Coordinates of C-alpha atoms in Angstrom, one line a residue:
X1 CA 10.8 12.4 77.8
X2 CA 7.1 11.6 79.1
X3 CA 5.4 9.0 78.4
X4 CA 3.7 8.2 82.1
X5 CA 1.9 10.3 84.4
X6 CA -0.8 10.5 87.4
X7 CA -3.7 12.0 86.9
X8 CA -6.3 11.9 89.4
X9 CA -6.8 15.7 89.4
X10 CA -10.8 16.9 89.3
X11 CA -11.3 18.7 86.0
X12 CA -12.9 21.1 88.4
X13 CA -9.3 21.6 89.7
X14 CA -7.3 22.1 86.7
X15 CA -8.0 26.1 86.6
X16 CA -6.9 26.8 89.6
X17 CA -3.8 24.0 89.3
X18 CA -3.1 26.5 86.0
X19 CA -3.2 30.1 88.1
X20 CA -6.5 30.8 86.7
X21 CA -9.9 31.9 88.3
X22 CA -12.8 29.8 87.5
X23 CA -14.6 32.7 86.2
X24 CA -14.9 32.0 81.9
X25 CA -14.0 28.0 82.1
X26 CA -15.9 25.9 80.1
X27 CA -15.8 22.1 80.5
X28 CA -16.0 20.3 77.2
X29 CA -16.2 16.5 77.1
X30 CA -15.0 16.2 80.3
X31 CA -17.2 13.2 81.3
X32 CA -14.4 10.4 78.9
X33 CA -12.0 11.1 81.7
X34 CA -10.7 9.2 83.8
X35 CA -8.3 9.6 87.1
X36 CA -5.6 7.0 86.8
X37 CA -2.2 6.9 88.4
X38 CA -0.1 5.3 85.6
X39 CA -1.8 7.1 82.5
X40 CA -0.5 6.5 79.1
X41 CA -0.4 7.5 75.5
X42 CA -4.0 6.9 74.1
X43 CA -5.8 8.0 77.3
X44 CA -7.7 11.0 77.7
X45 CA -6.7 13.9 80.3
X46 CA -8.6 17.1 81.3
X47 CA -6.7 19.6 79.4
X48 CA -6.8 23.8 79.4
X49 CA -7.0 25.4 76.4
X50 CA -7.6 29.1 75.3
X51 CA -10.8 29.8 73.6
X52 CA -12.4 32.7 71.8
X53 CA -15.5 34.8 73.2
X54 CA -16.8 36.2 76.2
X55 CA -16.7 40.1 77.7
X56 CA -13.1 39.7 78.1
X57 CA -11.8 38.8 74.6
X58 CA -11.6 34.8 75.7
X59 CA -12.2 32.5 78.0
X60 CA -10.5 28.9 78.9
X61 CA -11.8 25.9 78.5
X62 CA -11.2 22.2 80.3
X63 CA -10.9 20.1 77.4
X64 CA -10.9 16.1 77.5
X65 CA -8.6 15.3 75.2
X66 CA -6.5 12.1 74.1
X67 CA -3.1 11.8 74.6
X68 CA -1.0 11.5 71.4
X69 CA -1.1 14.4 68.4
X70 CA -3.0 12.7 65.6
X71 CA -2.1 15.9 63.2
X72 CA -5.2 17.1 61.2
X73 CA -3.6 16.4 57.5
X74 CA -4.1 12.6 58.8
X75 CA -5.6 10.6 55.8
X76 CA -9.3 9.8 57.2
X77 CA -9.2 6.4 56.8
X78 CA -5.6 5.6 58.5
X79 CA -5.8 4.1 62.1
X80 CA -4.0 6.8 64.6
X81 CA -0.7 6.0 66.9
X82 CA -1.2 7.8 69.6
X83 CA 2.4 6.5 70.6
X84 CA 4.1 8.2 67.5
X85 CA 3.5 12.2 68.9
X86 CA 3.2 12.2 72.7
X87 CA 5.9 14.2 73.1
X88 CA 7.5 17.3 70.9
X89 CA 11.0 18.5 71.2
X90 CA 10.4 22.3 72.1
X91 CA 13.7 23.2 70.5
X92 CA 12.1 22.4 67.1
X93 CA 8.5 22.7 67.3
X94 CA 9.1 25.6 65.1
X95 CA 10.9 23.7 62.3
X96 CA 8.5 20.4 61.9
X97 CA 5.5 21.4 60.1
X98 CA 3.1 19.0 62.9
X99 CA 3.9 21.5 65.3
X100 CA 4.9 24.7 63.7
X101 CA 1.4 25.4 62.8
X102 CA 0.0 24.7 66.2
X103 CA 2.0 26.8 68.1
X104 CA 0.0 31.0 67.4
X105 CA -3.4 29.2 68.6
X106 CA -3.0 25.9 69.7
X107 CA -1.6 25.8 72.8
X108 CA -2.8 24.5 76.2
X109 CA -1.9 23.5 79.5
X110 CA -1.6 19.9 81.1
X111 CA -2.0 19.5 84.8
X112 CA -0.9 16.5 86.4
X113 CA 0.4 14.9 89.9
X114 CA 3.5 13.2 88.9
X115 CA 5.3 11.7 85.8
X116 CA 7.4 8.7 85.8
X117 CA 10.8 8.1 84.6
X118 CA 13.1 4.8 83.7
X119 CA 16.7 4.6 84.5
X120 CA 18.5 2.7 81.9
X121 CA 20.7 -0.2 83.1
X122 CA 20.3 -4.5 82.9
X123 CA 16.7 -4.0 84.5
X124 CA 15.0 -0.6 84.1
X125 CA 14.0 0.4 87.6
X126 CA 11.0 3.5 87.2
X127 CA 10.9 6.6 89.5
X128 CA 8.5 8.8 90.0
X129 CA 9.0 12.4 89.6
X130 CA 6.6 15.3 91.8
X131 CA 6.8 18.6 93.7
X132 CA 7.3 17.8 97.2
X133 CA 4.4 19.8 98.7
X134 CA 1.9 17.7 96.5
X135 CA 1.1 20.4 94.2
X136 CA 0.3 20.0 90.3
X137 CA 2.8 20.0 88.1
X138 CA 1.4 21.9 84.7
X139 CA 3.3 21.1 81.7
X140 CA 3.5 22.7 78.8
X141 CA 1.2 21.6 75.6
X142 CA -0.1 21.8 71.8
X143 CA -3.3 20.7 70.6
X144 CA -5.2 19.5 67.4
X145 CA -8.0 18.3 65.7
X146 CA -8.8 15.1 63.3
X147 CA -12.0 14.1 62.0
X148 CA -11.6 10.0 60.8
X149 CA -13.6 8.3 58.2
X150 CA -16.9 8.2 60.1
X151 CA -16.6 11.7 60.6
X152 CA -15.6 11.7 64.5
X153 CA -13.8 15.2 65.5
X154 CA -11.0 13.6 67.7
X155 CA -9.0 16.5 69.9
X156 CA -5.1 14.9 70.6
X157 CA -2.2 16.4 72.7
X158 CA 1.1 16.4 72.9
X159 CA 3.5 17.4 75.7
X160 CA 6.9 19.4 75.1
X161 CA 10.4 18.5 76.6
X162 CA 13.2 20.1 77.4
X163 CA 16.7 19.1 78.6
X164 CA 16.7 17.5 81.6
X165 CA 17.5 19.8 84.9
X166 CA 21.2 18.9 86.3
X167 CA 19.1 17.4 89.5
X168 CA 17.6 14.7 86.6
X169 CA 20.7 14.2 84.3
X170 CA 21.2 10.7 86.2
X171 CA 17.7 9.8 85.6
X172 CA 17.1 10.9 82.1
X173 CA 18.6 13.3 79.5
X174 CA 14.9 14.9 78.4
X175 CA 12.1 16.0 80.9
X176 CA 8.2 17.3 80.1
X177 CA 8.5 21.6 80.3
X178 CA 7.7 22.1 83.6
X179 CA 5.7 26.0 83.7
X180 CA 6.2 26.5 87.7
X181 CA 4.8 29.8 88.3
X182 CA 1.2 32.4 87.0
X183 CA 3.8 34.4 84.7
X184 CA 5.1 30.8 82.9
X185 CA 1.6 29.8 82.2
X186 CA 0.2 33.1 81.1
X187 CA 2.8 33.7 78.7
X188 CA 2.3 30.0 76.9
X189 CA -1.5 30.2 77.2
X190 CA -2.3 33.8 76.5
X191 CA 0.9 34.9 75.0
X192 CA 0.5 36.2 71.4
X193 CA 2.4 34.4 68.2
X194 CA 5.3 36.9 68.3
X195 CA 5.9 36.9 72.3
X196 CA 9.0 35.3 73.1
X197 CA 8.0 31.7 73.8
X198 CA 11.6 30.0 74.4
X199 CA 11.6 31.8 77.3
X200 CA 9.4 29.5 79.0
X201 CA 10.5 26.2 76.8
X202 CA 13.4 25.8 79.5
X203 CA 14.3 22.9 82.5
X204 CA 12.8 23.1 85.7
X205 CA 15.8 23.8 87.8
X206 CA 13.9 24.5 91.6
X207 CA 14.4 22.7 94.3
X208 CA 10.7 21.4 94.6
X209 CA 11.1 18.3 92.6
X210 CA 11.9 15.5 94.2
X211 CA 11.4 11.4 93.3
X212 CA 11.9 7.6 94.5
X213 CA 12.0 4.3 93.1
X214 CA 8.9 2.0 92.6
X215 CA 7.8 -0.7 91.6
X216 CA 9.2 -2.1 88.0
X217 CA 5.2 -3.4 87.6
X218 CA 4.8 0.1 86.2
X219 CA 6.1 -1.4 83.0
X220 CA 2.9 -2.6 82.5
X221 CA 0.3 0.0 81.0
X222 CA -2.6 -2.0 82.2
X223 CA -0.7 -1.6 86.4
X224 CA -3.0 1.5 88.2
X225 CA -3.7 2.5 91.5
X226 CA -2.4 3.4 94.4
X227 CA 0.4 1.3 94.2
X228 CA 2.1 2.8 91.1
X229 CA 3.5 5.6 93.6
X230 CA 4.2 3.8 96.3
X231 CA 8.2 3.8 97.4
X232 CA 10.2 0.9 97.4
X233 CA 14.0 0.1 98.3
X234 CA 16.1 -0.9 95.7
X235 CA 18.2 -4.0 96.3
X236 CA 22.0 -2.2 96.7
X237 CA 20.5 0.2 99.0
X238 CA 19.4 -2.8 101.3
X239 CA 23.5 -4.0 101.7
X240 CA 25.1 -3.9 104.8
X241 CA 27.7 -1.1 104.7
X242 CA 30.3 -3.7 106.1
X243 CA 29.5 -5.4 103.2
X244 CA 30.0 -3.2 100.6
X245 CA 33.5 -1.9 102.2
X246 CA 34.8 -5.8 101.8
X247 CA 33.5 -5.8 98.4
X248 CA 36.0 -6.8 95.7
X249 CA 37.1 -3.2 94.1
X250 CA 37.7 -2.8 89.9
X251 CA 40.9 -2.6 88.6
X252 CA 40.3 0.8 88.1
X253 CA 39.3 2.0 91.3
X254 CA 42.0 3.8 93.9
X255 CA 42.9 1.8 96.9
X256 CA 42.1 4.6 100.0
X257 CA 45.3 6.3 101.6
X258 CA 44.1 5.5 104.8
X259 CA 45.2 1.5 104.6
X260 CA 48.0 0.4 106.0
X261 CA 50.1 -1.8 103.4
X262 CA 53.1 -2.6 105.9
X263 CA 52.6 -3.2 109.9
X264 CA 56.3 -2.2 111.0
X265 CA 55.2 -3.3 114.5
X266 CA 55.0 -6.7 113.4
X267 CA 58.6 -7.3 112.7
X268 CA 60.0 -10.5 114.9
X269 CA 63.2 -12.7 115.1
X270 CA 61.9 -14.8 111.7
X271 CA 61.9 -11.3 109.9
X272 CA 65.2 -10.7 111.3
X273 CA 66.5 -14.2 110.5
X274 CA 65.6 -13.8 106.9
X275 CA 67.9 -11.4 106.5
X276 CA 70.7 -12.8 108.0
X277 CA 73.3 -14.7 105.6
X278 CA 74.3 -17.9 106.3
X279 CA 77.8 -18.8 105.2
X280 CA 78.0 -21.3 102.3
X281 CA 78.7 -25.0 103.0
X282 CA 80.9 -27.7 100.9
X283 CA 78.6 -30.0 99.7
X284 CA 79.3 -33.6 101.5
X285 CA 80.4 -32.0 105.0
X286 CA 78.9 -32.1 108.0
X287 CA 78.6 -29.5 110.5
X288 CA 79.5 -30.3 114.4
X289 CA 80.7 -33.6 113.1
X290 CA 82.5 -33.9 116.6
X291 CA 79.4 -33.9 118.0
X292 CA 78.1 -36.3 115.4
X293 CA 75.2 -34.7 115.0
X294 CA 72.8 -33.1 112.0
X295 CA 72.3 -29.3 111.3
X296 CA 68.6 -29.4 112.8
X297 CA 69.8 -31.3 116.2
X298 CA 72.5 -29.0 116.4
X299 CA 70.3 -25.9 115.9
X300 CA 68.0 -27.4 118.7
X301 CA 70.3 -28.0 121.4
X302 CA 72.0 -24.8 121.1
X303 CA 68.6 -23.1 121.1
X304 CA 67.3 -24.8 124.0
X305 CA 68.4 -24.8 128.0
X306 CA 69.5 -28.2 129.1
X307 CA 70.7 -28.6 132.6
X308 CA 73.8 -30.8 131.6
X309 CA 76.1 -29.0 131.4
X310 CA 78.8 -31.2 129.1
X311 CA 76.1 -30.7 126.0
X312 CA 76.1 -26.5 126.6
X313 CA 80.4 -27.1 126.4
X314 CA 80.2 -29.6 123.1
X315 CA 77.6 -26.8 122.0
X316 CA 79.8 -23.6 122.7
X317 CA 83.2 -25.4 121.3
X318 CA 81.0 -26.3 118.0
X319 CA 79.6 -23.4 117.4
X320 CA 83.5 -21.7 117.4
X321 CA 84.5 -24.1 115.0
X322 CA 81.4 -23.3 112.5
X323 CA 83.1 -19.8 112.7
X324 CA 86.4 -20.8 112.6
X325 CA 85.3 -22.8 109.2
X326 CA 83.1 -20.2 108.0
X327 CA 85.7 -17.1 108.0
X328 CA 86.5 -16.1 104.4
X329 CA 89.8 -16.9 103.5
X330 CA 91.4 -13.7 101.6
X331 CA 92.9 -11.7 104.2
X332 CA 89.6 -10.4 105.5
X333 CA 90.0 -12.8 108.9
X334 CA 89.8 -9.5 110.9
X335 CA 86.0 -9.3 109.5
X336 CA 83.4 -10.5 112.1
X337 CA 80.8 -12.2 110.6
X338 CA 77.2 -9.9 111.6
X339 CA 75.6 -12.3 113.3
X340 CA 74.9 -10.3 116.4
X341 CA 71.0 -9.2 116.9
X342 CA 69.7 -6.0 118.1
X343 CA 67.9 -7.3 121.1
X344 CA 65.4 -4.3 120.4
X345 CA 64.2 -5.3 117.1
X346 CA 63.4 -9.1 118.5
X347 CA 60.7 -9.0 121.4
X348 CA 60.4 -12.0 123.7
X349 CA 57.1 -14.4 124.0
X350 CA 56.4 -12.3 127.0
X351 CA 56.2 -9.6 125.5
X352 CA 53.1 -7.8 124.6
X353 CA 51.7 -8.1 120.9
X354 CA 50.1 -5.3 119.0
X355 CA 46.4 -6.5 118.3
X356 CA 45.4 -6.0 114.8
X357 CA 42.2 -3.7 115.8
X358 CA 44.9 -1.2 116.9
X359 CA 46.0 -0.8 113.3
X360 CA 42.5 -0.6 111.6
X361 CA 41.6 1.7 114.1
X362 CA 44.5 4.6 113.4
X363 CA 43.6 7.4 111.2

């Protein structure tokens, strides 16, 4: 679909724009025109049409015409909407009787810089679409005639469209016909009624095209100038990368191979401990009671290095009767409770720790 364009082409220009000498061109009415850069339905545009006469068997002419196909059955008195014809679908021009007719001697060519383009989404952010090296783009076109109640002859266009390229799919599913080389345009503007037209009525799949983003002011038809085409960055593309990796995913999205879930390096006496099984107590008893003491004091003056040495004797004989106690009682005696610890699964304060850059940083 097209329903913007620049236009600030000389009609002078448009000939040559089209592959054609200057040699035969007429210029009819060219004087309503005016370059814009955000041109819409309604507006008038130099176009090229073929016309009858001259040594050669015809000659062009650039025609000023308006923007939107006001058909020429149009009852004389009803007001025209430019907006309701701007574009044909070229797959069935030859089915809708608005176009069908049009199409043995009522072609022409359009000439422009650019066109622009919304992506749909919560905001609709505009690109616009050109050839890279700045050259026109000439779109393919059908013309007519209306004469309205006061008996003005008013000449309208229309522009074709195709599917989109599979460089535009993202952008749009429809794009004007874009004719990008001298055969293309000779064969829609001189080509007779049976010549097989469809063969131009295709996407533009080269490379040439290329777009950006600007500004969503182009909503407006009244916005022109300059700044219509001038580039902009779009909001996500102004995130810090950093940012977007620590990003919250969707449910549905893959977490990356590359990230460690477990850090086996980390494992140290608590992970150890856990998995240790303590032997179950009677409820009511007391553990060291010789000692006199509770579980937790216990645990800390076994764990700790005290220079007397009567409390590291009341310890050790303690600790052999928490065995003693905690052996199971069906003829199993010769089972040694595994409390023993692998001293190289438990490393020491001393030791060095692995840093947790070393794990982001593996492959």
């Amino acid at each position: 679909m097209c329903g913007r364009c620049r236009c600030t082409l000389r009609p002078a220009d448009l000939p040559r724009a089209c592959h054609l000498s200057d040699a035969g061109v007429r210029h009819v009415d060219v004087d309503r025109y005016r370059p814009m850069y955000n041109v819409s339905p309604g507006s008038y545009l130099p176009v090229l049409r073929r016309e009858s006469g001259g040594d050669e068997g015809y000659t062009a002419a650039v025609h000023c015409m308006k923007w939107g196909l006001i058909p020429s059955f149009t009852k004389k008195d009803e007001k025209p909407d430019h907006y309701r014809m701007f574009n044909a679908r070229s797959e069935s021009i030859g089915e809708k009787a608005s176009f069908r007719r049009l199409i043995p001697n009522n072609r022409c060519l359009v000439a422009v810089e650019g066109f622009y383009e919304w992506k749909k989404g919560p905001k609709k952010q505009p690109y616009y679409i050109h050839l890279k090296d700045e050259r026109p783009l000439v779109f393919a076109a059908l013309y007519d005639s209306w004469k309205n109640a006061e008996g003005e002859l008013l000449y309208t266009f229309t522009i074709l469209t195709t599917e989109s390229s599979s460089n535009l799919q993202w952008l749009h599913d429809r794009m004007p016909v874009i004719l990008g080389d001298k055969a293309s345009t000779d064969m829609w503007l001189n080509g007779s009624s049976d010549t097989k037209l469809n063969a131009v009525l295709k996407p533009y799949e080269n490379s040439d095209l290329a777009w950006y983003p600007v500004s969503s002011v182009m909503n407006k038809a009244s916005f022109d100038g300059p700044e219509c085409i001038k580039e902009i960055v779009l909001k996500e593309q102004q995130l810090n990368p950093i940012t977007k990796f620590f990003s919250k995913r969707t449910g549905d999205e893959k977490e990356p191979s590359n990230i460690v879930k477990s850090l086996p390096e980390e494992s140290t006496a608590t992970d150890v401990k856990d998995n240790i099984q303590e032997p179950e107590v009677q409820k009511g008893s007391k553990l060291f009671s010789s000692a006199g003491k509770s579980d937790t004091e216990t645990k800390f003056d076994v764990s700790t290095h005290t220079p007397r040495s009567e409390i590291k004797v009341e310890g050790k004989r303690d600790f052999e009767e928490f065995l003693a106690d905690s052996k199971p009682k069906n003829n199993q005696a010769d089972i040694k409770p595994q409390m023993t610890l692998k001293k190289s699964k438990v490393k020491g304060a001393t030791e060095k720790q692995a840093k947790l850059s070393s794990y982001f940083g593996k492959s």
